[in-house]
Amino acid sequence: MPTTSAEELSLDSPSTLTFLSDKMGSSPDANETSRMALQINKVAVLGAGTMGSRIAAHLANAGIPSYLLDIVPPGLQALSKPGERNPERDKIVNAGLEGAKKSKPAAFFDPSLARLVKTGNFEDDLKLLADADWIIEAVAENLEIKRELLKKVDAVRKPTAIITTNTSGLPVGSIAQGLSEAFRRNWFGTHFFNPPRYMRLLEIIPTSESAPAAVDAISRFCDQRLGKAIVHAKDTPNFIANRIGTFSVLNVMRLMQEMGLSIEEVDALTGSALGWPKSATFRTIDLVGLDVLGHVVGNMTTNVHDERSELKLTDFFRQMVERKWLGDKTRQGFYKKDKSASGEERMALDWKTLEYHPRGKPRFPLLDMLKNVDSPSERLKMILTADPRDKAAQFYWASLSDLWTYAANRIPEISDSVVEIDQAMRTGFNWELGPFELWDAAGVGPTVERMKKEGHPVAANVEKLLASGAQSWYADDKNSSSGRSFFDLKTGGYRPLRVPEGVWWVSAAKKSKGVVKKNASASLVDLGDGVGCIEFHSKMNSLGADIVQFVTQTLKHGSSALGQFDAFVISNDAANFSVGANIMLLLMAIQEGEWDEVDLAIRGFQGMTQAIKFCPKPVVSAPFGMCLGGGTEISLHSASRQPQAELYMGLVEVGVGLLPGGGGCKEMLLRAVDAATSIRPAGRGGSVELMEAMKKNFETIAMGKVSTSAIEARNLGFLSEADVITMNRERLLTDAKRRALELVQEGYSAPVMRTDIAAPGESILATLKLGIHMMRQGEYISDHEVKIGHKVAEVLCGGKITPGTPVSEQYLLDLEREGFKSLCGEKKTQERIQYTLKTGKTLRN
């Protein structure tokens, strides 16, 4: 096993932030002393604008203390006495930090983490940089301003400090010209994408003088501690992602004008159908800001001279910038919201007249066909085999063929291989597939043949690929750590696509270790070392009968899998862990009056969660993304959890008029009872501590609270203090496997079903019902929500029984099941389920 990293967490309150340290990093360097000198414990961020303040916020998310500095407001006198402070001198930096605190989406995992950011200014506090291991420059994109500041930084920094720039436009090497040789050795670019918490891409841009050890230290730190996808880029204008992304946007605008498409039509075409974000083209520009895009394009127009330099920003775009229609920041851009008698109405811009009109819903038959196809590669094949007279098909072919040629022509200009370009676009622009992966899905040979037939230019690099006899940019490779090889244009052959140690996916494990068994919705994958992975692969990983039966049969006593594996992990490669139970099947059974089927389904689901909890081998769930309803119940019943930092977790059943019926109420009750008794041994189940814990957990369930991070999930009681958080999504499987093996090595013993739980009973139930009554009196909830709240309260309290009465877990499961079935029979619950299935939203009836 690789050695544990020397990097350790420096925290004000370690108990509130438990992250997995670098236990699976690279093997030790030959010079361990040098490596120890490059550990990152404290960071300084220079510039408290949108990017600087959000970078500091994300460092805090990882538990890293930082200094955030900015200029002193003009016109203020210098301090006259040592140690004197004038709050006015920190007005700009404090405003930046406040902006990060209030930003939406949230920059901090939890507001309390802002305590890790210490603010100051360049005149009074530059001496603080002597304590920083990494200094990030994020001031205005002005060469002289940056150089002047960095000269001062060089005078106060410690010799081992690494200094990087977050510039998105200036040549990284030129910024450090004139500074000391020692400074330039520890200098390079670290280009974060906005917002830093959510955008995984970090482009690292070394110069010819950058010390490899410094570049490696920051790469490893940002990968493992900040959760970043590291892409090494060359010091060329706009680096990789913005170079390709900017071309794509400009080309789409050109096609829109040539084909007479509307803003709404282009956004419909360039969204999820291609595996691109739902915000598509123009909604994304509104989010980013037209001024920001204008700056990026301006840098490209000035400094880039390639075969597509004729692409420029359109006249209508320039007019919008002149009018300050910059997008969300000015409340109007390509879209805006107008208030009317019926409420807010989304308006869209007509680019021909620069007038707004009610946003239309574009109708493309091809898009309607693609809605039911989950796989992006399958959707692409349908697009390219569609009738060439179809307007949508024409748009797709023109934009994609141009994209493929442009991207292929950028090697080796901006990167040495297709891998960096694909990863940059996946993690910087949230594409499901990068340009070359899209090309593989479409078929490189047939598309090149079509390009030639239609007289389109063909990149020399793709000609080289096909001339070698290869037909794709990537190939499966079970001996590669990623499970894939890529075509290396330097050597003219395939090379294993190697990823940092610890980066791993279920798909790679399938190729190297194999699938033990599977059905339509779940698989058991061998992860090696005696660990099996239960993978869900239903639509949105919703939990239906296939998954329930598969998990139960795999983990129940006597299963052959228990003889083959020492531990299990529940995880998958999808965007979300699980959106919960398949309520469509439930609604169908209710509408047909199949109450025995409903009862059987609930018993089956409870049987699955109990199989997880009481499995003789440890089961570790690795939740990430959306982990809702039944997905949360699976995690609650696991022996341990290895959550990813971006976790949206909650028992949301009340949104469809139900209560958690798979053991969720039971587990939240057990957590409340255990937390209270750890403070004060229970006598009759009525302590103040128990009352507070029950009120908190009741509110969590009755209000359908969903965490916005793993830290908040812990605060809501879904995770324990012992559950360690993984920052990098690509390391989650490795970390979960490690946790499973730790449980084995610790001599894991499965719990026994409890029969002596002191039920909170009638006294706490009365308090909870009083709270529900007050909510109804204040007209915060409806009569049906009162009914749902009463059912949740009764189950959580163990029913209308004497406080302290000992009850069993099975008793609580039976209460859950009866409460769930009772609510299923309510007409208003059925209306809620129907509404959610139809709209994806919740109905307050």
mmCIF file with all atom_site columns, N, CA and C in Angstrom, residues 209-262:
data_model
loop_
_atom_site.group_PDB
_atom_site.id
_atom_site.type_symbol
_atom_site.label_atom_id
_atom_site.label_alt_id
_atom_site.label_comp_id
_atom_site.label_asym_id
_atom_site.label_entity_id
_atom_site.label_seq_id
_atom_site.pdbx_PDB_ins_code
_atom_site.Cartn_x
_atom_site.Cartn_y
_atom_site.Cartn_z
_atom_site.occupancy
_atom_site.B_iso_or_equiv
_atom_site.pdbx_formal_charge
_atom_site.auth_seq_id
_atom_site.auth_comp_id
_atom_site.auth_asym_id
_atom_site.auth_atom_id
_atom_site.pdbx_PDB_model_num
ATOM 1   N N  . GLU A 1 209 ? 10.314  27.296 -16.591 1.00 0.00 ? 209 GLU A N  1
ATOM 2   C CA . GLU A 1 209 ? 11.171  27.367 -15.407 1.00 0.00 ? 209 GLU A CA 1
ATOM 3   C C  . GLU A 1 209 ? 10.542  26.741 -14.169 1.00 0.00 ? 209 GLU A C  1
ATOM 4   N N  . SER A 1 210 ? 9.285   26.353 -14.242 1.00 0.00 ? 210 SER A N  1
ATOM 5   C CA . SER A 1 210 ? 8.593   25.828 -13.058 1.00 0.00 ? 210 SER A CA 1
ATOM 6   C C  . SER A 1 210 ? 9.239   24.543 -12.559 1.00 0.00 ? 210 SER A C  1
ATOM 7   N N  . ALA A 1 211 ? 9.453   24.454 -11.249 1.00 0.00 ? 211 ALA A N  1
ATOM 8   C CA . ALA A 1 211 ? 10.027  23.252 -10.651 1.00 0.00 ? 211 ALA A CA 1
ATOM 9   C C  . ALA A 1 211 ? 8.987   22.138 -10.669 1.00 0.00 ? 211 ALA A C  1
ATOM 10  N N  . PRO A 1 212 ? 9.321   20.972 -11.233 1.00 0.00 ? 212 PRO A N  1
ATOM 11  C CA . PRO A 1 212 ? 8.358   19.862 -11.276 1.00 0.00 ? 212 PRO A CA 1
ATOM 12  C C  . PRO A 1 212 ? 7.822   19.488 -9.897  1.00 0.00 ? 212 PRO A C  1
ATOM 13  N N  . ALA A 1 213 ? 8.662   19.577 -8.860  1.00 0.00 ? 213 ALA A N  1
ATOM 14  C CA . ALA A 1 213 ? 8.200   19.210 -7.515  1.00 0.00 ? 213 ALA A CA 1
ATOM 15  C C  . ALA A 1 213 ? 7.096   20.141 -7.037  1.00 0.00 ? 213 ALA A C  1
ATOM 16  N N  . ALA A 1 214 ? 7.225   21.422 -7.364  1.00 0.00 ? 214 ALA A N  1
ATOM 17  C CA . ALA A 1 214 ? 6.189   22.386 -6.960  1.00 0.00 ? 214 ALA A CA 1
ATOM 18  C C  . ALA A 1 214 ? 4.892   22.129 -7.710  1.00 0.00 ? 214 ALA A C  1
ATOM 19  N N  . VAL A 1 215 ? 4.994   21.894 -9.020  1.00 0.00 ? 215 VAL A N  1
ATOM 20  C CA . VAL A 1 215 ? 3.805   21.602 -9.829  1.00 0.00 ? 215 VAL A CA 1
ATOM 21  C C  . VAL A 1 215 ? 3.131   20.336 -9.319  1.00 0.00 ? 215 VAL A C  1
ATOM 22  N N  . ASP A 1 216 ? 3.928   19.322 -9.012  1.00 0.00 ? 216 ASP A N  1
ATOM 23  C CA . ASP A 1 216 ? 3.371   18.050 -8.528  1.00 0.00 ? 216 ASP A CA 1
ATOM 24  C C  . ASP A 1 216 ? 2.691   18.229 -7.173  1.00 0.00 ? 216 ASP A C  1
ATOM 25  N N  . ALA A 1 217 ? 3.299   19.032 -6.296  1.00 0.00 ? 217 ALA A N  1
ATOM 26  C CA . ALA A 1 217 ? 2.722   19.234 -4.961  1.00 0.00 ? 217 ALA A CA 1
ATOM 27  C C  . ALA A 1 217 ? 1.341   19.870 -5.053  1.00 0.00 ? 217 ALA A C  1
ATOM 28  N N  . ILE A 1 218 ? 1.196   20.908 -5.877  1.00 0.00 ? 218 ILE A N  1
ATOM 29  C CA . ILE A 1 218 ? -0.099  21.571 -6.007  1.00 0.00 ? 218 ILE A CA 1
ATOM 30  C C  . ILE A 1 218 ? -1.090  20.671 -6.738  1.00 0.00 ? 218 ILE A C  1
ATOM 31  N N  . SER A 1 219 ? -0.624  19.933 -7.735  1.00 0.00 ? 219 SER A N  1
ATOM 32  C CA . SER A 1 219 ? -1.515  19.022 -8.465  1.00 0.00 ? 219 SER A CA 1
ATOM 33  C C  . SER A 1 219 ? -2.107  17.992 -7.516  1.00 0.00 ? 219 SER A C  1
ATOM 34  N N  . ARG A 1 220 ? -1.263  17.395 -6.703  1.00 0.00 ? 220 ARG A N  1
ATOM 35  C CA . ARG A 1 220 ? -1.732  16.358 -5.780  1.00 0.00 ? 220 ARG A CA 1
ATOM 36  C C  . ARG A 1 220 ? -2.651  16.955 -4.722  1.00 0.00 ? 220 ARG A C  1
ATOM 37  N N  . PHE A 1 221 ? -2.270  18.116 -4.207  1.00 0.00 ? 221 PHE A N  1
ATOM 38  C CA . PHE A 1 221 ? -3.078  18.762 -3.181  1.00 0.00 ? 221 PHE A CA 1
ATOM 39  C C  . PHE A 1 221 ? -4.471  19.106 -3.713  1.00 0.00 ? 221 PHE A C  1
ATOM 40  N N  . CYS A 1 222 ? -4.535  19.684 -4.891  1.00 0.00 ? 222 CYS A N  1
ATOM 41  C CA . CYS A 1 222 ? -5.831  20.095 -5.443  1.00 0.00 ? 222 CYS A CA 1
ATOM 42  C C  . CYS A 1 222 ? -6.683  18.901 -5.854  1.00 0.00 ? 222 CYS A C  1
ATOM 43  N N  . ASP A 1 223 ? -6.045  17.841 -6.294  1.00 0.00 ? 223 ASP A N  1
ATOM 44  C CA . ASP A 1 223 ? -6.754  16.601 -6.625  1.00 0.00 ? 223 ASP A CA 1
ATOM 45  C C  . ASP A 1 223 ? -7.359  15.992 -5.370  1.00 0.00 ? 223 ASP A C  1
ATOM 46  N N  . GLN A 1 224 ? -6.525  15.767 -4.374  1.00 0.00 ? 224 GLN A N  1
ATOM 47  C CA . GLN A 1 224 ? -6.956  14.985 -3.222  1.00 0.00 ? 224 GLN A CA 1
ATOM 48  C C  . GLN A 1 224 ? -7.656  15.799 -2.154  1.00 0.00 ? 224 GLN A C  1
ATOM 49  N N  . ARG A 1 225 ? -7.277  17.051 -1.979  1.00 0.00 ? 225 ARG A N  1
ATOM 50  C CA . ARG A 1 225 ? -7.862  17.851 -0.911  1.00 0.00 ? 225 ARG A CA 1
ATOM 51  C C  . ARG A 1 225 ? -8.969  18.773 -1.396  1.00 0.00 ? 225 ARG A C  1
ATOM 52  N N  . LEU A 1 226 ? -8.865  19.276 -2.621  1.00 0.00 ? 226 LEU A N  1
ATOM 53  C CA . LEU A 1 226 ? -9.900  20.180 -3.135  1.00 0.00 ? 226 LEU A CA 1
ATOM 54  C C  . LEU A 1 226 ? -10.860 19.486 -4.086  1.00 0.00 ? 226 LEU A C  1
ATOM 55  N N  . GLY A 1 227 ? -10.569 18.227 -4.437  1.00 0.00 ? 227 GLY A N  1
ATOM 56  C CA . GLY A 1 227 ? -11.489 17.473 -5.291  1.00 0.00 ? 227 GLY A CA 1
ATOM 57  C C  . GLY A 1 227 ? -11.444 17.880 -6.746  1.00 0.00 ? 227 GLY A C  1
ATOM 58  N N  . LYS A 1 228 ? -10.323 18.417 -7.201  1.00 0.00 ? 228 LYS A N  1
ATOM 59  C CA . LYS A 1 228 ? -10.235 18.937 -8.560  1.00 0.00 ? 228 LYS A CA 1
ATOM 60  C C  . LYS A 1 228 ? -9.789  17.869 -9.561  1.00 0.00 ? 228 LYS A C  1
ATOM 61  N N  . ALA A 1 229 ? -10.288 18.031 -10.783 1.00 0.00 ? 229 ALA A N  1
ATOM 62  C CA . ALA A 1 229 ? -9.794  17.246 -11.910 1.00 0.00 ? 229 ALA A CA 1
ATOM 63  C C  . ALA A 1 229 ? -8.647  18.050 -12.515 1.00 0.00 ? 229 ALA A C  1
ATOM 64  N N  . ILE A 1 230 ? -7.455  17.521 -12.441 1.00 0.00 ? 230 ILE A N  1
ATOM 65  C CA . ILE A 1 230 ? -6.262  18.252 -12.855 1.00 0.00 ? 230 ILE A CA 1
ATOM 66  C C  . ILE A 1 230 ? -5.977  18.006 -14.328 1.00 0.00 ? 230 ILE A C  1
ATOM 67  N N  . VAL A 1 231 ? -5.879  19.095 -15.086 1.00 0.00 ? 231 VAL A N  1
ATOM 68  C CA . VAL A 1 231 ? -5.500  19.023 -16.497 1.00 0.00 ? 231 VAL A CA 1
ATOM 69  C C  . VAL A 1 231 ? -4.299  19.935 -16.699 1.00 0.00 ? 231 VAL A C  1
ATOM 70  N N  . HIS A 1 232 ? -3.211  19.369 -17.178 1.00 0.00 ? 232 HIS A N  1
ATOM 71  C CA . HIS A 1 232 ? -2.011  20.157 -17.449 1.00 0.00 ? 232 HIS A CA 1
ATOM 72  C C  . HIS A 1 232 ? -2.137  20.764 -18.843 1.00 0.00 ? 232 HIS A C  1
ATOM 73  N N  . ALA A 1 233 ? -2.071  22.082 -18.888 1.00 0.00 ? 233 ALA A N  1
ATOM 74  C CA . ALA A 1 233 ? -2.260  22.813 -20.142 1.00 0.00 ? 233 ALA A CA 1
ATOM 75  C C  . ALA A 1 233 ? -0.985  23.549 -20.517 1.00 0.00 ? 233 ALA A C  1
ATOM 76  N N  . LYS A 1 234 ? -0.887  23.892 -21.781 1.00 0.00 ? 234 LYS A N  1
ATOM 77  C CA . LYS A 1 234 ? 0.242   24.684 -22.252 1.00 0.00 ? 234 LYS A CA 1
ATOM 78  C C  . LYS A 1 234 ? -0.090  26.167 -22.102 1.00 0.00 ? 234 LYS A C  1
ATOM 79  N N  . ASP A 1 235 ? 0.963   26.980 -22.049 1.00 0.00 ? 235 ASP A N  1
ATOM 80  C CA . ASP A 1 235 ? 0.780   28.412 -21.825 1.00 0.00 ? 235 ASP A CA 1
ATOM 81  C C  . ASP A 1 235 ? 0.406   29.099 -23.128 1.00 0.00 ? 235 ASP A C  1
ATOM 82  N N  . THR A 1 236 ? -0.808  28.769 -23.583 1.00 0.00 ? 236 THR A N  1
ATOM 83  C CA . THR A 1 236 ? -1.342  29.351 -24.814 1.00 0.00 ? 236 THR A CA 1
ATOM 84  C C  . THR A 1 236 ? -2.617  30.112 -24.475 1.00 0.00 ? 236 THR A C  1
ATOM 85  N N  . PRO A 1 237 ? -3.034  31.070 -25.295 1.00 0.00 ? 237 PRO A N  1
ATOM 86  C CA . PRO A 1 237 ? -4.220  31.881 -24.974 1.00 0.00 ? 237 PRO A CA 1
ATOM 87  C C  . PRO A 1 237 ? -5.453  31.036 -24.661 1.00 0.00 ? 237 PRO A C  1
ATOM 88  N N  . ASN A 1 238 ? -6.081  31.349 -23.527 1.00 0.00 ? 238 ASN A N  1
ATOM 89  C CA . ASN A 1 238 ? -7.303  30.677 -23.054 1.00 0.00 ? 238 ASN A CA 1
ATOM 90  C C  . ASN A 1 238 ? -7.092  29.215 -22.683 1.00 0.00 ? 238 ASN A C  1
ATOM 91  N N  . PHE A 1 239 ? -5.843  28.765 -22.702 1.00 0.00 ? 239 PHE A N  1
ATOM 92  C CA . PHE A 1 239 ? -5.482  27.416 -22.273 1.00 0.00 ? 239 PHE A CA 1
ATOM 93  C C  . PHE A 1 239 ? -6.276  26.359 -23.058 1.00 0.00 ? 239 PHE A C  1
ATOM 94  N N  . ILE A 1 240 ? -6.942  25.410 -22.382 1.00 0.00 ? 240 ILE A N  1
ATOM 95  C CA . ILE A 1 240 ? -7.612  24.341 -23.135 1.00 0.00 ? 240 ILE A CA 1
ATOM 96  C C  . ILE A 1 240 ? -9.130  24.537 -23.177 1.00 0.00 ? 240 ILE A C  1
ATOM 97  N N  . ALA A 1 241 ? -9.769  24.495 -22.013 1.00 0.00 ? 241 ALA A N  1
ATOM 98  C CA . ALA A 1 241 ? -11.239 24.468 -21.976 1.00 0.00 ? 241 ALA A CA 1
ATOM 99  C C  . ALA A 1 241 ? -11.840 25.717 -22.615 1.00 0.00 ? 241 ALA A C  1
ATOM 100 N N  . ASN A 1 242 ? -11.324 26.891 -22.252 1.00 0.00 ? 242 ASN A N  1
ATOM 101 C CA . ASN A 1 242 ? -11.887 28.115 -22.818 1.00 0.00 ? 242 ASN A CA 1
ATOM 102 C C  . ASN A 1 242 ? -11.556 28.262 -24.304 1.00 0.00 ? 242 ASN A C  1
ATOM 103 N N  . ARG A 1 243 ? -10.464 27.682 -24.743 1.00 0.00 ? 243 ARG A N  1
ATOM 104 C CA . ARG A 1 243 ? -10.131 27.750 -26.175 1.00 0.00 ? 243 ARG A CA 1
ATOM 105 C C  . ARG A 1 243 ? -11.146 26.949 -26.987 1.00 0.00 ? 243 ARG A C  1
ATOM 106 N N  . ILE A 1 244 ? -11.406 25.722 -26.562 1.00 0.00 ? 244 ILE A N  1
ATOM 107 C CA . ILE A 1 244 ? -12.370 24.878 -27.273 1.00 0.00 ? 244 ILE A CA 1
ATOM 108 C C  . ILE A 1 244 ? -13.793 25.380 -27.045 1.00 0.00 ? 244 ILE A C  1
ATOM 109 N N  . GLY A 1 245 ? -14.107 25.738 -25.797 1.00 0.00 ? 245 GLY A N  1
ATOM 110 C CA . GLY A 1 245 ? -15.456 26.191 -25.477 1.00 0.00 ? 245 GLY A CA 1
ATOM 111 C C  . GLY A 1 245 ? -15.820 27.486 -26.175 1.00 0.00 ? 245 GLY A C  1
ATOM 112 N N  . THR A 1 246 ? -14.866 28.405 -26.249 1.00 0.00 ? 246 THR A N  1
ATOM 113 C CA . THR A 1 246 ? -15.122 29.670 -26.925 1.00 0.00 ? 246 THR A CA 1
ATOM 114 C C  . THR A 1 246 ? -15.370 29.450 -28.407 1.00 0.00 ? 246 THR A C  1
ATOM 115 N N  . PHE A 1 247 ? -14.552 28.606 -29.024 1.00 0.00 ? 247 PHE A N  1
ATOM 116 C CA . PHE A 1 247 ? -14.790 28.292 -30.432 1.00 0.00 ? 247 PHE A CA 1
ATOM 117 C C  . PHE A 1 247 ? -16.202 27.743 -30.618 1.00 0.00 ? 247 PHE A C  1
ATOM 118 N N  . SER A 1 248 ? -16.590 26.802 -29.749 1.00 0.00 ? 248 SER A N  1
ATOM 119 C CA . SER A 1 248 ? -17.904 26.166 -29.886 1.00 0.00 ? 248 SER A CA 1
ATOM 120 C C  . SER A 1 248 ? -19.029 27.195 -29.792 1.00 0.00 ? 248 SER A C  1
ATOM 121 N N  . VAL A 1 249 ? -18.922 28.122 -28.821 1.00 0.00 ? 249 VAL A N  1
ATOM 122 C CA . VAL A 1 249 ? -19.955 29.144 -28.638 1.00 0.00 ? 249 VAL A CA 1
ATOM 123 C C  . VAL A 1 249 ? -20.031 30.063 -29.860 1.00 0.00 ? 249 VAL A C  1
ATOM 124 N N  . LEU A 1 250 ? -18.879 30.533 -30.334 1.00 0.00 ? 250 LEU A N  1
ATOM 125 C CA . LEU A 1 250 ? -18.865 31.432 -31.488 1.00 0.00 ? 250 LEU A CA 1
ATOM 126 C C  . LEU A 1 250 ? -19.412 30.732 -32.732 1.00 0.00 ? 250 LEU A C  1
ATOM 127 N N  . ASN A 1 251 ? -19.079 29.462 -32.877 1.00 0.00 ? 251 ASN A N  1
ATOM 128 C CA . ASN A 1 251 ? -19.558 28.720 -34.045 1.00 0.00 ? 251 ASN A CA 1
ATOM 129 C C  . ASN A 1 251 ? -21.066 28.489 -33.970 1.00 0.00 ? 251 ASN A C  1
ATOM 130 N N  . VAL A 1 252 ? -21.570 28.226 -32.777 1.00 0.00 ? 252 VAL A N  1
ATOM 131 C CA . VAL A 1 252 ? -23.014 28.052 -32.592 1.00 0.00 ? 252 VAL A CA 1
ATOM 132 C C  . VAL A 1 252 ? -23.748 29.355 -32.929 1.00 0.00 ? 252 VAL A C  1
ATOM 133 N N  . MET A 1 253 ? -23.180 30.496 -32.502 1.00 0.00 ? 253 MET A N  1
ATOM 134 C CA . MET A 1 253 ? -23.796 31.787 -32.840 1.00 0.00 ? 253 MET A CA 1
ATOM 135 C C  . MET A 1 253 ? -23.817 31.997 -34.361 1.00 0.00 ? 253 MET A C  1
ATOM 136 N N  . ARG A 1 254 ? -22.735 31.616 -35.016 1.00 0.00 ? 254 ARG A N  1
ATOM 137 C CA . ARG A 1 254 ? -22.690 31.745 -36.477 1.00 0.00 ? 254 ARG A CA 1
ATOM 138 C C  . ARG A 1 254 ? -23.775 30.899 -37.126 1.00 0.00 ? 254 ARG A C  1
ATOM 139 N N  . LEU A 1 255 ? -23.900 29.657 -36.693 1.00 0.00 ? 255 LEU A N  1
ATOM 140 C CA . LEU A 1 255 ? -24.906 28.760 -37.262 1.00 0.00 ? 255 LEU A CA 1
ATOM 141 C C  . LEU A 1 255 ? -26.318 29.256 -36.968 1.00 0.00 ? 255 LEU A C  1
ATOM 142 N N  . MET A 1 256 ? -26.525 29.792 -35.782 1.00 0.00 ? 256 MET A N  1
ATOM 143 C CA . MET A 1 256 ? -27.845 30.322 -35.431 1.00 0.00 ? 256 MET A CA 1
ATOM 144 C C  . MET A 1 256 ? -28.258 31.404 -36.421 1.00 0.00 ? 256 MET A C  1
ATOM 145 N N  . GLN A 1 257 ? -27.336 32.293 -36.730 1.00 0.00 ? 257 GLN A N  1
ATOM 146 C CA . GLN A 1 257 ? -27.654 33.373 -37.660 1.00 0.00 ? 257 GLN A CA 1
ATOM 147 C C  . GLN A 1 257 ? -27.866 32.838 -39.080 1.00 0.00 ? 257 GLN A C  1
ATOM 148 N N  . GLU A 1 258 ? -26.998 31.928 -39.511 1.00 0.00 ? 258 GLU A N  1
ATOM 149 C CA . GLU A 1 258 ? -27.106 31.405 -40.868 1.00 0.00 ? 258 GLU A CA 1
ATOM 150 C C  . GLU A 1 258 ? -28.382 30.591 -41.072 1.00 0.00 ? 258 GLU A C  1
ATOM 151 N N  . MET A 1 259 ? -28.805 29.870 -40.022 1.00 0.00 ? 259 MET A N  1
ATOM 152 C CA . MET A 1 259 ? -29.965 29.001 -40.146 1.00 0.00 ? 259 MET A CA 1
ATOM 153 C C  . MET A 1 259 ? -31.254 29.671 -39.674 1.00 0.00 ? 259 MET A C  1
ATOM 154 N N  . GLY A 1 260 ? -31.156 30.899 -39.172 1.00 0.00 ? 260 GLY A N  1
ATOM 155 C CA . GLY A 1 260 ? -32.352 31.609 -38.730 1.00 0.00 ? 260 GLY A CA 1
ATOM 156 C C  . GLY A 1 260 ? -32.997 31.010 -37.495 1.00 0.00 ? 260 GLY A C  1
ATOM 157 N N  . LEU A 1 261 ? -32.191 30.452 -36.593 1.00 0.00 ? 261 LEU A N  1
ATOM 158 C CA . LEU A 1 261 ? -32.714 29.853 -35.367 1.00 0.00 ? 261 LEU A CA 1
ATOM 159 C C  . LEU A 1 261 ? -32.876 30.910 -34.285 1.00 0.00 ? 261 LEU A C  1
ATOM 160 N N  . SER A 1 262 ? -33.748 30.638 -33.334 1.00 0.00 ? 262 SER A N  1
ATOM 161 C CA . SER A 1 262 ? -33.955 31.552 -32.211 1.00 0.00 ? 262 SER A CA 1
ATOM 162 C C  . SER A 1 262 ? -33.057 31.161 -31.043 1.00 0.00 ? 262 SER A C  1
#
